[in-house]
Amino acid sequence: MGVYTYDPLADYVIGVDVGGTKINAGLVNAQGEVLCMVSLPTMAGEARTVERIEQVIRELIAECEGSIPSLCLKGIGVGSAGQIDWARGSIRSASELIPGYAGTALKDILQERFQLPVIIDNDVNVLALTEKYLGAGQGVEHFLCLALGTGVGGALVVDGRLVHGAWGGGGELGHISVDFGGIPCLCGGIGCLEQYASGTSIARRMREKLDHMGIVEETVDTREVFARWHAGDETANELMQETVAALGSAIASLIHMCNPSLIVIGGGVAEAGDLLFEELRKEVARRTMPSMLGGVRIEPAYRGNWSGMIGAALQWWE
Ligand SMILES: [Zn+2]
């Protein structure tokens, strides 16, 4: 293992972003600058995820040693897929994308292996920190984030602080129901936002619509749906109007609940671009009390690289 010193006043933290396909680790400072980094495939299902995380951190330390003569570290910050028991620093549940990961006492294991203090949170919660320090959330006390990717994740910042709830599960915004008689969700709920606004669900619903029309196009993906939407395709437009309605419905409810001044939208679906944001702003305006709507911005997420890894590190300055 590389040589480093623990120093609570150090300027650097190791930020780790644990996803279903990749694990990124980097040396990050309080300004969110990345000094060096390492990225490895998670190999979910083949290798124990906790051992892969350790390996990525070890490789990063070895990498840093070459460029930084005496490495002082404040700690390790992890942003991870799954639901995180925030107080215990353990993985409460994880999807079948990372088999065997649920139940891992990640904080205890990493603290013991690296002799450094560790903070762990959910991957979307740490993205909200990236927004707070580097993105649209700078100087904003009340905002929420929606990450529209394979699934839909969320984070709430109230009074400048992430809302964790009783054990850390707060902000599961993908599982807010936007249709009480709607599509059953994998979580056991009905009509969850995720069933309409995730990249996966957009592609699936497009294939279903085409199927109904007698057109079999197995290869239609989210990007293709967006391209057709921009080109004025009627089916793609119908589908995206439903997506916008689902998102608008969820966002209006969240505005009424939290009185935020900013909604940040990230993930692959945000790449649908200006058209999505314009339609969404109109839809939210239609569904929100005028008195609550004033001053609420809806903005795309921070576009820099490694935003999850940076947010994971920034937990140390919270
Ligand atoms: Zn659900």
PDB file of C-alpha atoms and ligand atoms in Angstrom:
ATOM      1  CA  MET A   1       0.000   0.000   0.000  1.00  0.00           C
ATOM      2  CA  GLY A   2       1.126   3.517  -0.677  1.00  0.00           C
ATOM      3  CA  VAL A   3       2.396   5.793   2.046  1.00  0.00           C
ATOM      4  CA  TYR A   4       0.139   8.580   3.265  1.00  0.00           C
ATOM      5  CA  THR A   5      -0.592  10.413   6.479  1.00  0.00           C
ATOM      6  CA  TYR A   6      -3.934  11.012   8.109  1.00  0.00           C
ATOM      7  CA  ASP A   7      -4.362  14.686   8.925  1.00  0.00           C
ATOM      8  CA  PRO A   8      -7.790  16.073   9.857  1.00  0.00           C
ATOM      9  CA  LEU A   9      -6.654  19.479   8.547  1.00  0.00           C
ATOM     10  CA  ALA A  10      -5.396  18.137   5.200  1.00  0.00           C
ATOM     11  CA  ASP A  11      -6.561  19.788   1.992  1.00  0.00           C
ATOM     12  CA  TYR A  12      -7.254  16.522   0.212  1.00  0.00           C
ATOM     13  CA  VAL A  13      -9.830  13.779   0.360  1.00  0.00           C
ATOM     14  CA  ILE A  14     -10.237  10.568  -1.607  1.00  0.00           C
ATOM     15  CA  GLY A  15     -13.614  10.718  -3.359  1.00  0.00           C
ATOM     16  CA  VAL A  16     -15.098   7.413  -4.550  1.00  0.00           C
ATOM     17  CA  ASP A  17     -18.083   6.976  -6.857  1.00  0.00           C
ATOM     18  CA  VAL A  18     -19.476   3.419  -6.807  1.00  0.00           C
ATOM     19  CA  GLY A  19     -21.785   2.588  -9.697  1.00  0.00           C
ATOM     20  CA  GLY A  20     -23.118  -0.618 -11.219  1.00  0.00           C
ATOM     21  CA  THR A  21     -20.623  -0.501 -14.099  1.00  0.00           C
ATOM     22  CA  LYS A  22     -17.704   1.647 -12.915  1.00  0.00           C
ATOM     23  CA  ILE A  23     -15.925   2.682  -9.740  1.00  0.00           C
ATOM     24  CA  ASN A  24     -14.113   6.039  -9.931  1.00  0.00           C
ATOM     25  CA  ALA A  25     -11.764   7.297  -7.241  1.00  0.00           C
ATOM     26  CA  GLY A  26      -9.914  10.600  -7.186  1.00  0.00           C
ATOM     27  CA  LEU A  27      -7.878  12.912  -5.023  1.00  0.00           C
ATOM     28  CA  VAL A  28     -10.105  15.979  -4.579  1.00  0.00           C
ATOM     29  CA  ASN A  29      -9.707  19.282  -2.718  1.00  0.00           C
ATOM     30  CA  ALA A  30     -12.264  21.606  -1.084  1.00  0.00           C
ATOM     31  CA  GLN A  31     -12.742  23.461  -4.384  1.00  0.00           C
ATOM     32  CA  GLY A  32     -13.784  20.214  -6.032  1.00  0.00           C
ATOM     33  CA  GLU A  33     -10.588  20.072  -8.108  1.00  0.00           C
ATOM     34  CA  VAL A  34      -9.395  16.596  -9.078  1.00  0.00           C
ATOM     35  CA  LEU A  35      -5.631  16.054  -8.781  1.00  0.00           C
ATOM     36  CA  CYS A  36      -5.463  12.494  -9.964  1.00  0.00           C
ATOM     37  CA  MET A  37      -7.913   9.691 -10.520  1.00  0.00           C
ATOM     38  CA  VAL A  38      -8.440   6.025 -11.287  1.00  0.00           C
ATOM     39  CA  SER A  39     -11.462   4.339 -12.854  1.00  0.00           C
ATOM     40  CA  LEU A  40     -12.099   0.591 -12.985  1.00  0.00           C
ATOM     41  CA  PRO A  41     -15.068  -1.539 -14.045  1.00  0.00           C
ATOM     42  CA  THR A  42     -17.158  -2.692 -11.057  1.00  0.00           C
ATOM     43  CA  MET A  43     -17.331  -6.255 -12.414  1.00  0.00           C
ATOM     44  CA  ALA A  44     -20.611  -6.631 -10.534  1.00  0.00           C
ATOM     45  CA  GLY A  45     -21.462 -10.287 -10.074  1.00  0.00           C
ATOM     46  CA  GLU A  46     -17.887 -11.406 -10.810  1.00  0.00           C
ATOM     47  CA  ALA A  47     -15.918  -9.741  -8.026  1.00  0.00           C
ATOM     48  CA  ARG A  48     -16.968  -8.699  -4.531  1.00  0.00           C
ATOM     49  CA  THR A  49     -17.780  -5.017  -4.896  1.00  0.00           C
ATOM     50  CA  VAL A  50     -16.174  -4.086  -1.589  1.00  0.00           C
ATOM     51  CA  GLU A  51     -12.898  -5.632  -2.781  1.00  0.00           C
ATOM     52  CA  ARG A  52     -13.083  -3.748  -6.087  1.00  0.00           C
ATOM     53  CA  ILE A  53     -13.612  -0.493  -4.153  1.00  0.00           C
ATOM     54  CA  GLU A  54     -10.517  -1.243  -2.064  1.00  0.00           C
ATOM     55  CA  GLN A  55      -8.525  -2.014  -5.184  1.00  0.00           C
ATOM     56  CA  VAL A  56      -9.499   1.270  -6.881  1.00  0.00           C
ATOM     57  CA  ILE A  57      -8.503   3.230  -3.745  1.00  0.00           C
ATOM     58  CA  ARG A  58      -5.166   1.388  -3.520  1.00  0.00           C
ATOM     59  CA  GLU A  59      -4.421   2.062  -7.190  1.00  0.00           C
ATOM     60  CA  LEU A  60      -5.278   5.729  -6.686  1.00  0.00           C
ATOM     61  CA  ILE A  61      -2.929   6.012  -3.697  1.00  0.00           C
ATOM     62  CA  ALA A  62      -0.135   4.375  -5.715  1.00  0.00           C
ATOM     63  CA  GLU A  63      -0.845   6.776  -8.598  1.00  0.00           C
ATOM     64  CA  CYS A  64      -0.820   9.843  -6.292  1.00  0.00           C
ATOM     65  CA  GLU A  65       2.443   8.799  -4.654  1.00  0.00           C
ATOM     66  CA  GLY A  66       4.274   9.345  -7.903  1.00  0.00           C
ATOM     67  CA  SER A  67       3.148  12.951  -8.256  1.00  0.00           C
ATOM     68  CA  ILE A  68       2.709  14.072  -4.629  1.00  0.00           C
ATOM     69  CA  PRO A  69       5.752  13.504  -2.362  1.00  0.00           C
ATOM     70  CA  SER A  70       4.035  13.526   1.048  1.00  0.00           C
ATOM     71  CA  LEU A  71       0.384  12.710   0.748  1.00  0.00           C
ATOM     72  CA  CYS A  72      -1.804  14.010   3.613  1.00  0.00           C
ATOM     73  CA  LEU A  73      -5.426  12.904   3.640  1.00  0.00           C
ATOM     74  CA  LYS A  74      -8.428  14.168   5.555  1.00  0.00           C
ATOM     75  CA  GLY A  75     -10.463  11.026   4.844  1.00  0.00           C
ATOM     76  CA  ILE A  76     -12.412   9.058   2.276  1.00  0.00           C
ATOM     77  CA  GLY A  77     -15.825  10.117   0.942  1.00  0.00           C
ATOM     78  CA  VAL A  78     -17.952   7.549  -0.862  1.00  0.00           C
ATOM     79  CA  GLY A  79     -21.026   8.111  -3.009  1.00  0.00           C
ATOM     80  CA  SER A  80     -22.610   4.777  -3.761  1.00  0.00           C
ATOM     81  CA  ALA A  81     -25.425   3.241  -5.733  1.00  0.00           C
ATOM     82  CA  GLY A  82     -28.128   1.664  -3.567  1.00  0.00           C
ATOM     83  CA  GLN A  83     -29.784   2.832  -0.392  1.00  0.00           C
ATOM     84  CA  ILE A  84     -27.280   3.824   2.244  1.00  0.00           C
ATOM     85  CA  ASP A  85     -27.785   3.609   5.979  1.00  0.00           C
ATOM     86  CA  TRP A  86     -26.207   6.990   6.517  1.00  0.00           C
ATOM     87  CA  ALA A  87     -25.645   6.728  10.273  1.00  0.00           C
ATOM     88  CA  ARG A  88     -24.049   3.270  10.062  1.00  0.00           C
ATOM     89  CA  GLY A  89     -22.292   3.795   6.740  1.00  0.00           C
ATOM     90  CA  SER A  90     -23.591   0.502   5.406  1.00  0.00           C
ATOM     91  CA  ILE A  91     -25.408  -0.552   2.242  1.00  0.00           C
ATOM     92  CA  ARG A  92     -29.032  -1.067   3.255  1.00  0.00           C
ATOM     93  CA  SER A  93     -30.176  -2.331  -0.123  1.00  0.00           C
ATOM     94  CA  ALA A  94     -28.844  -2.456  -3.653  1.00  0.00           C
ATOM     95  CA  SER A  95     -30.396  -3.433  -6.961  1.00  0.00           C
ATOM     96  CA  GLU A  96     -29.671  -6.738  -8.674  1.00  0.00           C
ATOM     97  CA  LEU A  97     -27.171  -4.763 -10.791  1.00  0.00           C
ATOM     98  CA  ILE A  98     -24.708  -5.184  -7.900  1.00  0.00           C
ATOM     99  CA  PRO A  99     -25.313  -8.682  -6.495  1.00  0.00           C
ATOM    100  CA  GLY A 100     -24.133  -9.326  -2.947  1.00  0.00           C
ATOM    101  CA  TYR A 101     -23.549  -5.632  -2.192  1.00  0.00           C
ATOM    102  CA  ALA A 102     -26.534  -5.140   0.141  1.00  0.00           C
ATOM    103  CA  GLY A 103     -25.606  -5.513   3.794  1.00  0.00           C
ATOM    104  CA  THR A 104     -21.954  -4.478   3.275  1.00  0.00           C
ATOM    105  CA  ALA A 105     -20.637  -2.511   6.274  1.00  0.00           C
ATOM    106  CA  LEU A 106     -18.658  -0.370   3.839  1.00  0.00           C
ATOM    107  CA  LYS A 107     -17.661   2.401   6.233  1.00  0.00           C
ATOM    108  CA  ASP A 108     -16.247   0.021   8.878  1.00  0.00           C
ATOM    109  CA  ILE A 109     -14.411  -2.066   6.291  1.00  0.00           C
ATOM    110  CA  LEU A 110     -12.761   0.909   4.541  1.00  0.00           C
ATOM    111  CA  GLN A 111     -11.874   2.617   7.850  1.00  0.00           C
ATOM    112  CA  GLU A 112     -10.176  -0.535   9.038  1.00  0.00           C
ATOM    113  CA  ARG A 113      -8.316  -1.194   5.780  1.00  0.00           C
ATOM    114  CA  PHE A 114      -7.083   2.362   5.194  1.00  0.00           C
ATOM    115  CA  GLN A 115      -6.948   3.735   8.757  1.00  0.00           C
ATOM    116  CA  LEU A 116      -8.756   6.848   7.566  1.00  0.00           C
ATOM    117  CA  PRO A 117     -12.202   8.193   8.559  1.00  0.00           C
ATOM    118  CA  VAL A 118     -14.895   7.449   5.978  1.00  0.00           C
ATOM    119  CA  ILE A 119     -18.217   9.135   5.118  1.00  0.00           C
ATOM    120  CA  ILE A 120     -20.718   7.341   2.859  1.00  0.00           C
ATOM    121  CA  ASP A 121     -23.891   8.560   1.203  1.00  0.00           C
ATOM    122  CA  ASN A 122     -26.149   7.713  -1.691  1.00  0.00           C
ATOM    123  CA  ASP A 123     -24.817   8.586  -5.168  1.00  0.00           C
ATOM    124  CA  VAL A 124     -27.551  11.124  -5.933  1.00  0.00           C
ATOM    125  CA  ASN A 125     -27.215  12.836  -2.542  1.00  0.00           C
ATOM    126  CA  VAL A 126     -23.547  13.468  -3.260  1.00  0.00           C
ATOM    127  CA  LEU A 127     -24.442  14.828  -6.724  1.00  0.00           C
ATOM    128  CA  ALA A 128     -26.493  17.459  -4.894  1.00  0.00           C
ATOM    129  CA  LEU A 129     -23.276  18.494  -3.124  1.00  0.00           C
ATOM    130  CA  THR A 130     -21.556  18.913  -6.503  1.00  0.00           C
ATOM    131  CA  GLU A 131     -24.453  21.201  -7.479  1.00  0.00           C
ATOM    132  CA  LYS A 132     -24.135  23.087  -4.190  1.00  0.00           C
ATOM    133  CA  TYR A 133     -20.384  23.697  -4.554  1.00  0.00           C
ATOM    134  CA  LEU A 134     -19.853  23.855  -8.328  1.00  0.00           C
ATOM    135  CA  GLY A 135     -23.193  23.906 -10.134  1.00  0.00           C
ATOM    136  CA  ALA A 136     -26.557  25.637 -10.237  1.00  0.00           C
ATOM    137  CA  GLY A 137     -27.021  25.119  -6.474  1.00  0.00           C
ATOM    138  CA  GLN A 138     -24.264  27.566  -5.474  1.00  0.00           C
ATOM    139  CA  GLY A 139     -25.690  29.967  -2.901  1.00  0.00           C
ATOM    140  CA  VAL A 140     -29.104  28.263  -3.041  1.00  0.00           C
ATOM    141  CA  GLU A 141     -30.485  27.128   0.336  1.00  0.00           C
ATOM    142  CA  HIS A 142     -33.466  25.113  -0.912  1.00  0.00           C
ATOM    143  CA  PHE A 143     -33.224  22.945  -3.996  1.00  0.00           C
ATOM    144  CA  LEU A 144     -33.840  19.454  -5.236  1.00  0.00           C
ATOM    145  CA  CYS A 145     -32.095  17.230  -7.751  1.00  0.00           C
ATOM    146  CA  LEU A 146     -33.549  14.614 -10.061  1.00  0.00           C
ATOM    147  CA  ALA A 147     -31.121  12.218 -11.770  1.00  0.00           C
ATOM    148  CA  LEU A 148     -32.888  10.650 -14.744  1.00  0.00           C
ATOM    149  CA  GLY A 149     -30.744   7.705 -15.790  1.00  0.00           C
ATOM    150  CA  THR A 150     -31.269   3.944 -15.830  1.00  0.00           C
ATOM    151  CA  GLY A 151     -33.546   4.645 -12.875  1.00  0.00           C
ATOM    152  CA  VAL A 152     -34.612   7.907 -11.282  1.00  0.00           C
ATOM    153  CA  GLY A 153     -32.778   9.154  -8.204  1.00  0.00           C
ATOM    154  CA  GLY A 154     -33.343  12.261  -6.169  1.00  0.00           C
ATOM    155  CA  ALA A 155     -31.927  14.480  -3.460  1.00  0.00           C
ATOM    156  CA  LEU A 156     -33.434  17.244  -1.337  1.00  0.00           C
ATOM    157  CA  VAL A 157     -31.493  20.169   0.074  1.00  0.00           C
ATOM    158  CA  VAL A 158     -33.407  22.154   2.678  1.00  0.00           C
ATOM    159  CA  ASP A 159     -31.873  25.000   4.715  1.00  0.00           C
ATOM    160  CA  GLY A 160     -28.599  24.293   2.902  1.00  0.00           C
ATOM    161  CA  ARG A 161     -28.477  20.680   4.149  1.00  0.00           C
ATOM    162  CA  LEU A 162     -29.188  17.349   2.540  1.00  0.00           C
ATOM    163  CA  VAL A 163     -32.353  15.750   3.890  1.00  0.00           C
ATOM    164  CA  HIS A 164     -31.480  12.209   5.007  1.00  0.00           C
ATOM    165  CA  GLY A 165     -34.588  11.198   6.930  1.00  0.00           C
ATOM    166  CA  ALA A 166     -34.619   8.583   9.693  1.00  0.00           C
ATOM    167  CA  TRP A 167     -31.739   6.440   8.406  1.00  0.00           C
ATOM    168  CA  GLY A 168     -30.656   8.001   5.107  1.00  0.00           C
ATOM    169  CA  GLY A 169     -33.344   6.940   2.659  1.00  0.00           C
ATOM    170  CA  GLY A 170     -34.840  10.438   2.221  1.00  0.00           C
ATOM    171  CA  GLY A 171     -35.149  11.804  -1.305  1.00  0.00           C
ATOM    172  CA  GLU A 172     -36.158   8.627  -3.188  1.00  0.00           C
ATOM    173  CA  LEU A 173     -37.903  10.892  -5.666  1.00  0.00           C
ATOM    174  CA  GLY A 174     -38.039   8.255  -8.414  1.00  0.00           C
ATOM    175  CA  HIS A 175     -40.660   6.405  -6.404  1.00  0.00           C
ATOM    176  CA  ILE A 176     -43.090   9.237  -5.909  1.00  0.00           C
ATOM    177  CA  SER A 177     -46.300   8.058  -7.563  1.00  0.00           C
ATOM    178  CA  VAL A 178     -47.442  10.277 -10.413  1.00  0.00           C
ATOM    179  CA  ASP A 179     -50.383   8.018 -11.347  1.00  0.00           C
ATOM    180  CA  PHE A 180     -52.218   6.036  -8.648  1.00  0.00           C
ATOM    181  CA  GLY A 181     -53.559   3.612 -11.244  1.00  0.00           C
ATOM    182  CA  GLY A 182     -50.419   3.599 -13.331  1.00  0.00           C
ATOM    183  CA  ILE A 183     -47.622   1.232 -14.304  1.00  0.00           C
ATOM    184  CA  PRO A 184     -46.540  -1.157 -11.493  1.00  0.00           C
ATOM    185  CA  CYS A 185     -42.993  -0.459 -10.353  1.00  0.00           C
ATOM    186  CA  LEU A 186     -40.228  -2.887  -9.360  1.00  0.00           C
ATOM    187  CA  CYS A 187     -40.248  -1.277  -5.909  1.00  0.00           C
ATOM    188  CA  GLY A 188     -43.790  -2.523  -5.258  1.00  0.00           C
ATOM    189  CA  GLY A 189     -45.355   0.889  -5.836  1.00  0.00           C
ATOM    190  CA  ILE A 190     -47.739   1.884  -8.608  1.00  0.00           C
ATOM    191  CA  GLY A 191     -47.240   4.669 -11.124  1.00  0.00           C
ATOM    192  CA  CYS A 192     -43.792   5.646  -9.822  1.00  0.00           C
ATOM    193  CA  LEU A 193     -42.055   8.540 -11.602  1.00  0.00           C
ATOM    194  CA  GLU A 194     -39.255   6.134 -12.578  1.00  0.00           C
ATOM    195  CA  GLN A 195     -41.704   4.177 -14.767  1.00  0.00           C
ATOM    196  CA  TYR A 196     -42.164   7.266 -16.984  1.00  0.00           C
ATOM    197  CA  ALA A 197     -39.028   9.369 -16.708  1.00  0.00           C
ATOM    198  CA  SER A 198     -36.031   7.022 -16.577  1.00  0.00           C
ATOM    199  CA  GLY A 199     -34.048   6.451 -19.760  1.00  0.00           C
ATOM    200  CA  THR A 200     -34.921   2.751 -19.521  1.00  0.00           C
ATOM    201  CA  SER A 201     -38.661   3.425 -19.309  1.00  0.00           C
ATOM    202  CA  ILE A 202     -38.607   5.964 -22.167  1.00  0.00           C
ATOM    203  CA  ALA A 203     -37.021   3.408 -24.491  1.00  0.00           C
ATOM    204  CA  ARG A 204     -39.337   0.628 -23.280  1.00  0.00           C
ATOM    205  CA  ARG A 205     -42.496   2.700 -23.683  1.00  0.00           C
ATOM    206  CA  MET A 206     -41.406   3.769 -27.181  1.00  0.00           C
ATOM    207  CA  ARG A 207     -40.989   0.119 -28.217  1.00  0.00           C
ATOM    208  CA  GLU A 208     -44.431  -0.648 -26.755  1.00  0.00           C
ATOM    209  CA  LYS A 209     -46.042   2.213 -28.653  1.00  0.00           C
ATOM    210  CA  LEU A 210     -44.431   1.111 -31.915  1.00  0.00           C
ATOM    211  CA  ASP A 211     -45.444  -2.475 -31.183  1.00  0.00           C
ATOM    212  CA  HIS A 212     -49.091  -1.372 -30.865  1.00  0.00           C
ATOM    213  CA  MET A 213     -48.753   0.235 -34.267  1.00  0.00           C
ATOM    214  CA  GLY A 214     -47.447  -3.057 -35.668  1.00  0.00           C
ATOM    215  CA  ILE A 215     -43.879  -1.780 -35.950  1.00  0.00           C
ATOM    216  CA  VAL A 216     -41.190  -3.931 -34.348  1.00  0.00           C
ATOM    217  CA  GLU A 217     -38.055  -1.944 -33.574  1.00  0.00           C
ATOM    218  CA  GLU A 218     -36.098  -3.750 -30.899  1.00  0.00           C
ATOM    219  CA  THR A 219     -33.153  -1.382 -31.142  1.00  0.00           C
ATOM    220  CA  VAL A 220     -34.887   1.923 -30.340  1.00  0.00           C
ATOM    221  CA  ASP A 221     -33.011   3.499 -27.432  1.00  0.00           C
ATOM    222  CA  THR A 222     -33.463   6.738 -25.489  1.00  0.00           C
ATOM    223  CA  ARG A 223     -31.135   8.722 -27.756  1.00  0.00           C
ATOM    224  CA  GLU A 224     -33.134   7.602 -30.780  1.00  0.00           C
ATOM    225  CA  VAL A 225     -36.396   8.695 -29.094  1.00  0.00           C
ATOM    226  CA  PHE A 226     -34.911  12.159 -28.443  1.00  0.00           C
ATOM    227  CA  ALA A 227     -33.650  12.427 -32.032  1.00  0.00           C
ATOM    228  CA  ARG A 228     -37.119  11.569 -33.357  1.00  0.00           C
ATOM    229  CA  TRP A 229     -38.740  13.997 -30.901  1.00  0.00           C
ATOM    230  CA  HIS A 230     -36.515  16.822 -32.109  1.00  0.00           C
ATOM    231  CA  ALA A 231     -37.315  15.867 -35.713  1.00  0.00           C
ATOM    232  CA  GLY A 232     -41.061  16.187 -35.011  1.00  0.00           C
ATOM    233  CA  ASP A 233     -41.975  12.480 -35.010  1.00  0.00           C
ATOM    234  CA  GLU A 234     -45.546  12.135 -33.722  1.00  0.00           C
ATOM    235  CA  THR A 235     -45.071   8.943 -31.710  1.00  0.00           C
ATOM    236  CA  ALA A 236     -41.922  10.220 -30.044  1.00  0.00           C
ATOM    237  CA  ASN A 237     -43.715  13.494 -29.268  1.00  0.00           C
ATOM    238  CA  GLU A 238     -46.687  11.696 -27.712  1.00  0.00           C
ATOM    239  CA  LEU A 239     -44.343   9.636 -25.555  1.00  0.00           C
ATOM    240  CA  MET A 240     -42.236  12.600 -24.468  1.00  0.00           C
ATOM    241  CA  GLN A 241     -45.359  14.611 -23.615  1.00  0.00           C
ATOM    242  CA  GLU A 242     -46.272  11.794 -21.202  1.00  0.00           C
ATOM    243  CA  THR A 243     -42.741  11.873 -19.785  1.00  0.00           C
ATOM    244  CA  VAL A 244     -42.952  15.644 -19.347  1.00  0.00           C
ATOM    245  CA  ALA A 245     -46.393  15.317 -17.704  1.00  0.00           C
ATOM    246  CA  ALA A 246     -45.058  12.721 -15.243  1.00  0.00           C
ATOM    247  CA  LEU A 247     -42.030  14.854 -14.404  1.00  0.00           C
ATOM    248  CA  GLY A 248     -44.142  18.007 -14.190  1.00  0.00           C
ATOM    249  CA  SER A 249     -46.568  16.297 -11.849  1.00  0.00           C
ATOM    250  CA  ALA A 250     -43.777  15.102  -9.531  1.00  0.00           C
ATOM    251  CA  ILE A 251     -41.998  18.457  -9.582  1.00  0.00           C
ATOM    252  CA  ALA A 252     -45.222  20.385  -8.858  1.00  0.00           C
ATOM    253  CA  SER A 253     -45.851  18.139  -5.822  1.00  0.00           C
ATOM    254  CA  LEU A 254     -42.286  18.653  -4.641  1.00  0.00           C
ATOM    255  CA  ILE A 255     -42.595  22.429  -5.039  1.00  0.00           C
ATOM    256  CA  HIS A 256     -45.739  22.369  -2.901  1.00  0.00           C
ATOM    257  CA  MET A 257     -43.992  20.184  -0.331  1.00  0.00           C
ATOM    258  CA  CYS A 258     -40.571  21.842  -0.013  1.00  0.00           C
ATOM    259  CA  ASN A 259     -40.899  25.377  -1.447  1.00  0.00           C
ATOM    260  CA  PRO A 260     -37.534  25.118  -3.285  1.00  0.00           C
ATOM    261  CA  SER A 261     -36.097  27.887  -5.436  1.00  0.00           C
ATOM    262  CA  LEU A 262     -34.291  25.513  -7.800  1.00  0.00           C
ATOM    263  CA  ILE A 263     -34.858  22.121  -9.417  1.00  0.00           C
ATOM    264  CA  VAL A 264     -31.753  20.527 -10.969  1.00  0.00           C
ATOM    265  CA  ILE A 265     -32.255  17.850 -13.616  1.00  0.00           C
ATOM    266  CA  GLY A 266     -29.371  15.540 -14.542  1.00  0.00           C
ATOM    267  CA  GLY A 267     -28.660  12.080 -15.916  1.00  0.00           C
ATOM    268  CA  GLY A 268     -28.830  10.842 -19.488  1.00  0.00           C
ATOM    269  CA  VAL A 269     -32.423  12.011 -20.006  1.00  0.00           C
ATOM    270  CA  ALA A 270     -31.364  15.646 -19.373  1.00  0.00           C
ATOM    271  CA  GLU A 271     -29.409  15.284 -22.636  1.00  0.00           C
ATOM    272  CA  ALA A 272     -32.740  15.636 -24.439  1.00  0.00           C
ATOM    273  CA  GLY A 273     -31.693  19.283 -24.101  1.00  0.00           C
ATOM    274  CA  ASP A 274     -33.491  22.613 -24.308  1.00  0.00           C
ATOM    275  CA  LEU A 275     -36.693  21.156 -25.735  1.00  0.00           C
ATOM    276  CA  LEU A 276     -37.140  19.015 -22.605  1.00  0.00           C
ATOM    277  CA  PHE A 277     -36.407  21.938 -20.283  1.00  0.00           C
ATOM    278  CA  GLU A 278     -38.774  24.301 -22.157  1.00  0.00           C
ATOM    279  CA  GLU A 279     -41.616  21.767 -22.129  1.00  0.00           C
ATOM    280  CA  LEU A 280     -40.971  20.919 -18.500  1.00  0.00           C
ATOM    281  CA  ARG A 281     -41.051  24.558 -17.369  1.00  0.00           C
ATOM    282  CA  LYS A 282     -44.434  24.985 -19.106  1.00  0.00           C
ATOM    283  CA  GLU A 283     -45.810  21.782 -17.600  1.00  0.00           C
ATOM    284  CA  VAL A 284     -44.675  22.658 -14.075  1.00  0.00           C
ATOM    285  CA  ALA A 285     -46.227  26.120 -14.459  1.00  0.00           C
ATOM    286  CA  ARG A 286     -49.544  24.504 -15.440  1.00  0.00           C
ATOM    287  CA  ARG A 287     -49.521  22.237 -12.385  1.00  0.00           C
ATOM    288  CA  THR A 288     -48.212  24.523  -9.647  1.00  0.00           C
ATOM    289  CA  MET A 289     -50.034  27.133  -7.570  1.00  0.00           C
ATOM    290  CA  PRO A 290     -49.030  30.498  -9.035  1.00  0.00           C
ATOM    291  CA  SER A 291     -48.043  31.759  -5.582  1.00  0.00           C
ATOM    292  CA  MET A 292     -45.604  28.825  -5.199  1.00  0.00           C
ATOM    293  CA  LEU A 293     -44.161  28.997  -8.706  1.00  0.00           C
ATOM    294  CA  GLY A 294     -42.606  32.458  -8.585  1.00  0.00           C
ATOM    295  CA  GLY A 295     -38.814  32.369  -8.720  1.00  0.00           C
ATOM    296  CA  VAL A 296     -38.487  28.576  -9.118  1.00  0.00           C
ATOM    297  CA  ARG A 297     -35.779  27.777 -11.652  1.00  0.00           C
ATOM    298  CA  ILE A 298     -35.475  24.446 -13.482  1.00  0.00           C
ATOM    299  CA  GLU A 299     -31.893  23.966 -14.619  1.00  0.00           C
ATOM    300  CA  PRO A 300     -29.641  21.250 -16.073  1.00  0.00           C
ATOM    301  CA  ALA A 301     -27.085  19.586 -13.779  1.00  0.00           C
ATOM    302  CA  TYR A 302     -23.386  20.394 -13.566  1.00  0.00           C
ATOM    303  CA  ARG A 303     -21.727  19.147 -16.742  1.00  0.00           C
ATOM    304  CA  GLY A 304     -18.164  18.604 -15.571  1.00  0.00           C
ATOM    305  CA  ASN A 305     -16.566  15.194 -15.499  1.00  0.00           C
ATOM    306  CA  TRP A 306     -16.563  12.983 -12.454  1.00  0.00           C
ATOM    307  CA  SER A 307     -19.355  14.873 -10.706  1.00  0.00           C
ATOM    308  CA  GLY A 308     -20.282  11.866  -8.526  1.00  0.00           C
ATOM    309  CA  MET A 309     -16.715  11.344  -7.360  1.00  0.00           C
ATOM    310  CA  ILE A 310     -16.258  15.062  -6.616  1.00  0.00           C
ATOM    311  CA  GLY A 311     -19.535  15.207  -4.660  1.00  0.00           C
ATOM    312  CA  ALA A 312     -18.466  12.122  -2.698  1.00  0.00           C
ATOM    313  CA  ALA A 313     -15.295  13.955  -1.625  1.00  0.00           C
ATOM    314  CA  LEU A 314     -17.134  17.217  -0.883  1.00  0.00           C
ATOM    315  CA  GLN A 315     -19.017  15.492   1.962  1.00  0.00           C
ATOM    316  CA  TRP A 316     -15.909  16.239   4.008  1.00  0.00           C
ATOM    317  CA  TRP A 317     -16.530  19.966   3.764  1.00  0.00           C
ATOM    318  CA  GLU A 318     -20.199  19.776   4.655  1.00  0.00           C
TER     319      GLU A 318
HETATM  320 ZN    ZN B   1     -41.199   2.573  -7.562  1.00  0.00          ZN
END
